JSON list of C-alpha atoms in Angstrom, two decimals:
[
{"chain": "A", "resi": 1, "resn": "UNK", "atom": "CA", "xyz": [0.22, 0.07, 0.27]},
{"chain": "A", "resi": 2, "resn": "UNK", "atom": "CA", "xyz": [1.07, 2.60, -1.08]},
{"chain": "A", "resi": 3, "resn": "UNK", "atom": "CA", "xyz": [-0.06, 6.34, 0.84]},
{"chain": "A", "resi": 4, "resn": "UNK", "atom": "CA", "xyz": [0.47, 9.94, -0.15]},
{"chain": "A", "resi": 5, "resn": "UNK", "atom": "CA", "xyz": [2.83, 10.43, 3.10]},
{"chain": "A", "resi": 6, "resn": "UNK", "atom": "CA", "xyz": [5.27, 8.29, 2.32]},
{"chain": "A", "resi": 7, "resn": "UNK", "atom": "CA", "xyz": [8.52, 9.64, 0.91]},
{"chain": "A", "resi": 8, "resn": "UNK", "atom": "CA", "xyz": [10.21, 8.03, -1.57]},
{"chain": "A", "resi": 9, "resn": "UNK", "atom": "CA", "xyz": [7.22, 5.94, -2.82]},
{"chain": "A", "resi": 10, "resn": "UNK", "atom": "CA", "xyz": [5.42, 9.39, -4.56]},
{"chain": "A", "resi": 11, "resn": "UNK", "atom": "CA", "xyz": [9.17, 9.99, -6.55]},
{"chain": "A", "resi": 12, "resn": "UNK", "atom": "CA", "xyz": [8.76, 6.52, -7.53]},
{"chain": "A", "resi": 13, "resn": "UNK", "atom": "CA", "xyz": [5.45, 6.36, -8.82]},
{"chain": "A", "resi": 14, "resn": "UNK", "atom": "CA", "xyz": [6.35, 9.31, -10.69]},
{"chain": "A", "resi": 15, "resn": "UNK", "atom": "CA", "xyz": [9.37, 8.04, -11.92]},
{"chain": "A", "resi": 16, "resn": "UNK", "atom": "CA", "xyz": [6.92, 4.90, -13.32]},
{"chain": "A", "resi": 17, "resn": "UNK", "atom": "CA", "xyz": [3.96, 6.84, -14.60]},
{"chain": "A", "resi": 18, "resn": "UNK", "atom": "CA", "xyz": [4.63, 9.35, -17.78]},
{"chain": "A", "resi": 19, "resn": "UNK", "atom": "CA", "xyz": [2.27, 11.39, -16.67]},
{"chain": "A", "resi": 20, "resn": "UNK", "atom": "CA", "xyz": [1.91, 11.42, -12.62]},
{"chain": "A", "resi": 21, "resn": "UNK", "atom": "CA", "xyz": [-0.61, 13.54, -10.83]},
{"chain": "A", "resi": 22, "resn": "UNK", "atom": "CA", "xyz": [-0.37, 13.02, -6.83]},
{"chain": "A", "resi": 23, "resn": "UNK", "atom": "CA", "xyz": [-3.72, 13.83, -6.39]},
{"chain": "A", "resi": 24, "resn": "UNK", "atom": "CA", "xyz": [-3.85, 10.02, -7.91]},
{"chain": "A", "resi": 25, "resn": "UNK", "atom": "CA", "xyz": [-2.72, 8.48, -4.62]},
{"chain": "A", "resi": 26, "resn": "UNK", "atom": "CA", "xyz": [-6.00, 10.21, -2.73]},
{"chain": "A", "resi": 27, "resn": "UNK", "atom": "CA", "xyz": [-7.76, 7.33, -3.23]},
{"chain": "A", "resi": 28, "resn": "UNK", "atom": "CA", "xyz": [-5.48, 5.81, -1.01]},
{"chain": "A", "resi": 29, "resn": "UNK", "atom": "CA", "xyz": [-5.37, 1.92, -3.02]},
{"chain": "A", "resi": 30, "resn": "UNK", "atom": "CA", "xyz": [-2.07, 1.37, -4.87]},
{"chain": "A", "resi": 31, "resn": "UNK", "atom": "CA", "xyz": [0.41, -1.75, -5.29]},
{"chain": "A", "resi": 32, "resn": "UNK", "atom": "CA", "xyz": [3.47, -2.26, -6.82]},
{"chain": "A", "resi": 33, "resn": "UNK", "atom": "CA", "xyz": [6.57, -4.38, -7.46]},
{"chain": "A", "resi": 34, "resn": "UNK", "atom": "CA", "xyz": [9.65, -3.55, -6.81]},
{"chain": "A", "resi": 35, "resn": "UNK", "atom": "CA", "xyz": [13.31, -4.70, -8.49]},
{"chain": "A", "resi": 36, "resn": "UNK", "atom": "CA", "xyz": [16.72, -3.88, -7.14]},
{"chain": "A", "resi": 37, "resn": "UNK", "atom": "CA", "xyz": [14.82, -1.54, -5.41]},
{"chain": "A", "resi": 38, "resn": "UNK", "atom": "CA", "xyz": [12.95, 0.21, -8.44]},
{"chain": "A", "resi": 39, "resn": "UNK", "atom": "CA", "xyz": [9.41, 0.32, -8.81]},
{"chain": "A", "resi": 40, "resn": "UNK", "atom": "CA", "xyz": [8.90, -1.06, -11.92]},
{"chain": "A", "resi": 41, "resn": "UNK", "atom": "CA", "xyz": [5.04, -1.71, -11.74]},
{"chain": "A", "resi": 42, "resn": "UNK", "atom": "CA", "xyz": [2.20, -0.69, -10.21]},
{"chain": "A", "resi": 43, "resn": "UNK", "atom": "CA", "xyz": [-1.83, -0.32, -9.68]},
{"chain": "A", "resi": 44, "resn": "UNK", "atom": "CA", "xyz": [-4.22, 1.66, -8.57]},
{"chain": "A", "resi": 45, "resn": "UNK", "atom": "CA", "xyz": [-7.74, 3.06, -8.59]},
{"chain": "A", "resi": 46, "resn": "UNK", "atom": "CA", "xyz": [-9.40, 5.92, -10.38]},
{"chain": "A", "resi": 47, "resn": "UNK", "atom": "CA", "xyz": [-12.16, 6.25, -8.00]},
{"chain": "A", "resi": 48, "resn": "UNK", "atom": "CA", "xyz": [-13.32, 4.76, -4.84]},
{"chain": "A", "resi": 49, "resn": "UNK", "atom": "CA", "xyz": [-17.08, 4.46, -2.87]},
{"chain": "A", "resi": 50, "resn": "UNK", "atom": "CA", "xyz": [-17.30, 3.31, 0.10]},
{"chain": "A", "resi": 51, "resn": "UNK", "atom": "CA", "xyz": [-20.69, 4.34, 0.38]},
{"chain": "A", "resi": 52, "resn": "UNK", "atom": "CA", "xyz": [-21.91, 3.08, -3.01]},
{"chain": "A", "resi": 53, "resn": "UNK", "atom": "CA", "xyz": [-19.24, -0.33, -2.82]},
{"chain": "A", "resi": 54, "resn": "UNK", "atom": "CA", "xyz": [-17.65, 0.05, -6.16]},
{"chain": "A", "resi": 55, "resn": "UNK", "atom": "CA", "xyz": [-14.24, 0.96, -7.89]},
{"chain": "A", "resi": 56, "resn": "UNK", "atom": "CA", "xyz": [-12.48, 1.64, -10.76]},
{"chain": "A", "resi": 57, "resn": "UNK", "atom": "CA", "xyz": [-8.78, 0.54, -11.38]},
{"chain": "A", "resi": 58, "resn": "UNK", "atom": "CA", "xyz": [-6.79, 2.88, -13.22]},
{"chain": "A", "resi": 59, "resn": "UNK", "atom": "CA", "xyz": [-3.44, 3.90, -13.38]},
{"chain": "A", "resi": 60, "resn": "UNK", "atom": "CA", "xyz": [-1.65, 0.30, -13.91]},
{"chain": "A", "resi": 61, "resn": "UNK", "atom": "CA", "xyz": [2.10, 0.88, -15.54]},
{"chain": "A", "resi": 62, "resn": "UNK", "atom": "CA", "xyz": [4.52, -1.34, -15.82]},
{"chain": "A", "resi": 63, "resn": "UNK", "atom": "CA", "xyz": [8.31, -0.25, -17.00]},
{"chain": "A", "resi": 64, "resn": "UNK", "atom": "CA", "xyz": [8.91, -1.05, -20.52]},
{"chain": "A", "resi": 65, "resn": "UNK", "atom": "CA", "xyz": [12.09, -3.02, -19.79]},
{"chain": "A", "resi": 66, "resn": "UNK", "atom": "CA", "xyz": [10.02, -5.06, -17.52]},
{"chain": "A", "resi": 67, "resn": "UNK", "atom": "CA", "xyz": [7.11, -6.02, -19.61]},
{"chain": "A", "resi": 68, "resn": "UNK", "atom": "CA", "xyz": [5.47, -9.25, -20.84]},
{"chain": "A", "resi": 69, "resn": "UNK", "atom": "CA", "xyz": [6.57, -10.56, -16.83]},
{"chain": "A", "resi": 70, "resn": "UNK", "atom": "CA", "xyz": [3.25, -10.62, -15.56]},
{"chain": "A", "resi": 71, "resn": "UNK", "atom": "CA", "xyz": [4.03, -7.94, -13.27]},
{"chain": "A", "resi": 72, "resn": "UNK", "atom": "CA", "xyz": [1.04, -6.23, -14.19]},
{"chain": "A", "resi": 73, "resn": "UNK", "atom": "CA", "xyz": [-1.44, -8.99, -13.87]},
{"chain": "A", "resi": 74, "resn": "UNK", "atom": "CA", "xyz": [0.16, -9.21, -10.46]},
{"chain": "A", "resi": 75, "resn": "UNK", "atom": "CA", "xyz": [-0.25, -6.02, -9.58]},
{"chain": "A", "resi": 76, "resn": "UNK", "atom": "CA", "xyz": [-4.07, -5.63, -10.77]},
{"chain": "A", "resi": 77, "resn": "UNK", "atom": "CA", "xyz": [-4.67, -8.81, -8.47]},
{"chain": "A", "resi": 78, "resn": "UNK", "atom": "CA", "xyz": [-3.26, -7.56, -5.51]},
{"chain": "A", "resi": 79, "resn": "UNK", "atom": "CA", "xyz": [-5.16, -4.14, -6.11]},
{"chain": "A", "resi": 80, "resn": "UNK", "atom": "CA", "xyz": [-8.30, -6.18, -6.61]},
{"chain": "A", "resi": 81, "resn": "UNK", "atom": "CA", "xyz": [-7.93, -8.29, -3.52]},
{"chain": "A", "resi": 82, "resn": "UNK", "atom": "CA", "xyz": [-7.94, -5.28, -1.51]},
{"chain": "A", "resi": 83, "resn": "UNK", "atom": "CA", "xyz": [-10.64, -3.57, -3.13]},
{"chain": "A", "resi": 84, "resn": "UNK", "atom": "CA", "xyz": [-12.82, -7.01, -3.11]},
{"chain": "A", "resi": 85, "resn": "UNK", "atom": "CA", "xyz": [-12.93, -6.00, 0.81]},
{"chain": "A", "resi": 86, "resn": "UNK", "atom": "CA", "xyz": [-14.92, -3.16, 0.48]},
{"chain": "A", "resi": 87, "resn": "UNK", "atom": "CA", "xyz": [-16.61, -3.11, -2.61]},
{"chain": "A", "resi": 88, "resn": "UNK", "atom": "CA", "xyz": [-18.80, -4.89, -4.79]},
{"chain": "A", "resi": 89, "resn": "UNK", "atom": "CA", "xyz": [-18.14, -4.14, -8.10]},
{"chain": "A", "resi": 90, "resn": "UNK", "atom": "CA", "xyz": [-15.01, -3.22, -9.53]},
{"chain": "A", "resi": 91, "resn": "UNK", "atom": "CA", "xyz": [-14.81, -1.91, -13.45]},
{"chain": "A", "resi": 92, "resn": "UNK", "atom": "CA", "xyz": [-11.85, -0.57, -15.80]},
{"chain": "A", "resi": 93, "resn": "UNK", "atom": "CA", "xyz": [-11.31, 0.97, -18.50]},
{"chain": "A", "resi": 94, "resn": "UNK", "atom": "CA", "xyz": [-8.46, 0.35, -21.50]},
{"chain": "A", "resi": 95, "resn": "UNK", "atom": "CA", "xyz": [-7.76, 1.11, -24.92]},
{"chain": "A", "resi": 96, "resn": "UNK", "atom": "CA", "xyz": [-9.55, -0.91, -27.25]},
{"chain": "A", "resi": 97, "resn": "UNK", "atom": "CA", "xyz": [-6.14, -1.55, -29.31]},
{"chain": "A", "resi": 98, "resn": "UNK", "atom": "CA", "xyz": [-4.08, -2.68, -26.15]},
{"chain": "A", "resi": 99, "resn": "UNK", "atom": "CA", "xyz": [-4.36, -6.33, -26.26]},
{"chain": "A", "resi": 100, "resn": "UNK", "atom": "CA", "xyz": [-1.95, -7.15, -24.06]},
{"chain": "A", "resi": 101, "resn": "UNK", "atom": "CA", "xyz": [-3.80, -5.01, -20.68]},
{"chain": "A", "resi": 102, "resn": "UNK", "atom": "CA", "xyz": [-6.96, -6.41, -22.01]},
{"chain": "A", "resi": 103, "resn": "UNK", "atom": "CA", "xyz": [-5.56, -10.12, -22.19]},
{"chain": "A", "resi": 104, "resn": "UNK", "atom": "CA", "xyz": [-3.76, -9.24, -18.39]},
{"chain": "A", "resi": 105, "resn": "UNK", "atom": "CA", "xyz": [-7.74, -7.95, -17.13]},
{"chain": "A", "resi": 106, "resn": "UNK", "atom": "CA", "xyz": [-9.68, -10.93, -19.16]},
{"chain": "A", "resi": 107, "resn": "UNK", "atom": "CA", "xyz": [-6.96, -13.77, -17.10]},
{"chain": "A", "resi": 108, "resn": "UNK", "atom": "CA", "xyz": [-7.98, -12.33, -14.01]},
{"chain": "A", "resi": 109, "resn": "UNK", "atom": "CA", "xyz": [-11.68, -12.78, -14.89]},
{"chain": "A", "resi": 110, "resn": "UNK", "atom": "CA", "xyz": [-12.89, -9.10, -15.85]},
{"chain": "A", "resi": 111, "resn": "UNK", "atom": "CA", "xyz": [-14.84, -9.24, -18.58]},
{"chain": "A", "resi": 112, "resn": "UNK", "atom": "CA", "xyz": [-15.73, -6.69, -21.21]},
{"chain": "A", "resi": 113, "resn": "UNK", "atom": "CA", "xyz": [-19.56, -4.71, -20.08]},
{"chain": "A", "resi": 114, "resn": "UNK", "atom": "CA", "xyz": [-19.65, -2.01, -22.76]},
{"chain": "A", "resi": 115, "resn": "UNK", "atom": "CA", "xyz": [-17.35, -0.32, -25.44]},
{"chain": "A", "resi": 116, "resn": "UNK", "atom": "CA", "xyz": [-16.43, 3.83, -25.22]},
{"chain": "A", "resi": 117, "resn": "UNK", "atom": "CA", "xyz": [-14.65, 5.92, -27.14]},
{"chain": "A", "resi": 118, "resn": "UNK", "atom": "CA", "xyz": [-12.56, 9.26, -26.46]},
{"chain": "A", "resi": 119, "resn": "UNK", "atom": "CA", "xyz": [-12.52, 12.31, -28.22]},
{"chain": "A", "resi": 120, "resn": "UNK", "atom": "CA", "xyz": [-11.38, 15.51, -29.08]},
{"chain": "A", "resi": 121, "resn": "UNK", "atom": "CA", "xyz": [-13.50, 18.44, -29.96]},
{"chain": "A", "resi": 122, "resn": "UNK", "atom": "CA", "xyz": [-12.32, 21.55, -31.06]},
{"chain": "A", "resi": 123, "resn": "UNK", "atom": "CA", "xyz": [-14.76, 24.70, -31.58]},
{"chain": "A", "resi": 124, "resn": "UNK", "atom": "CA", "xyz": [-14.68, 27.21, -34.81]},
{"chain": "A", "resi": 125, "resn": "UNK", "atom": "CA", "xyz": [-14.67, 30.77, -34.36]},
{"chain": "A", "resi": 126, "resn": "UNK", "atom": "CA", "xyz": [-18.08, 31.33, -35.99]},
{"chain": "A", "resi": 127, "resn": "UNK", "atom": "CA", "xyz": [-18.74, 32.81, -38.95]}
]
């Protein structure tokens, strides 16, 4: 478990994630794996509601030099097991073209519930 006030762990997460926002730690649930003292894989949550007993996994990342070794599956499984103590439903979003991530999540028992798209719009000035 990585807590926001634990120095060193915050910087380790910042090194692993390309775009890390320390507010991500406010969810309180992250699991990680270290190799030779260096954080190489981590998973956490984007959303958590104790009241509604739901959570959304996110922030799953493995350093490129350590991919293909089941590390993402291990940290995602650990995060999921920790969440199941307090939630009934766990979801996640993954890009449709991210086959390794989809395979990882399927091996853990996740199923596709819906498809979604992300779009970027730009406003044109009124003519």
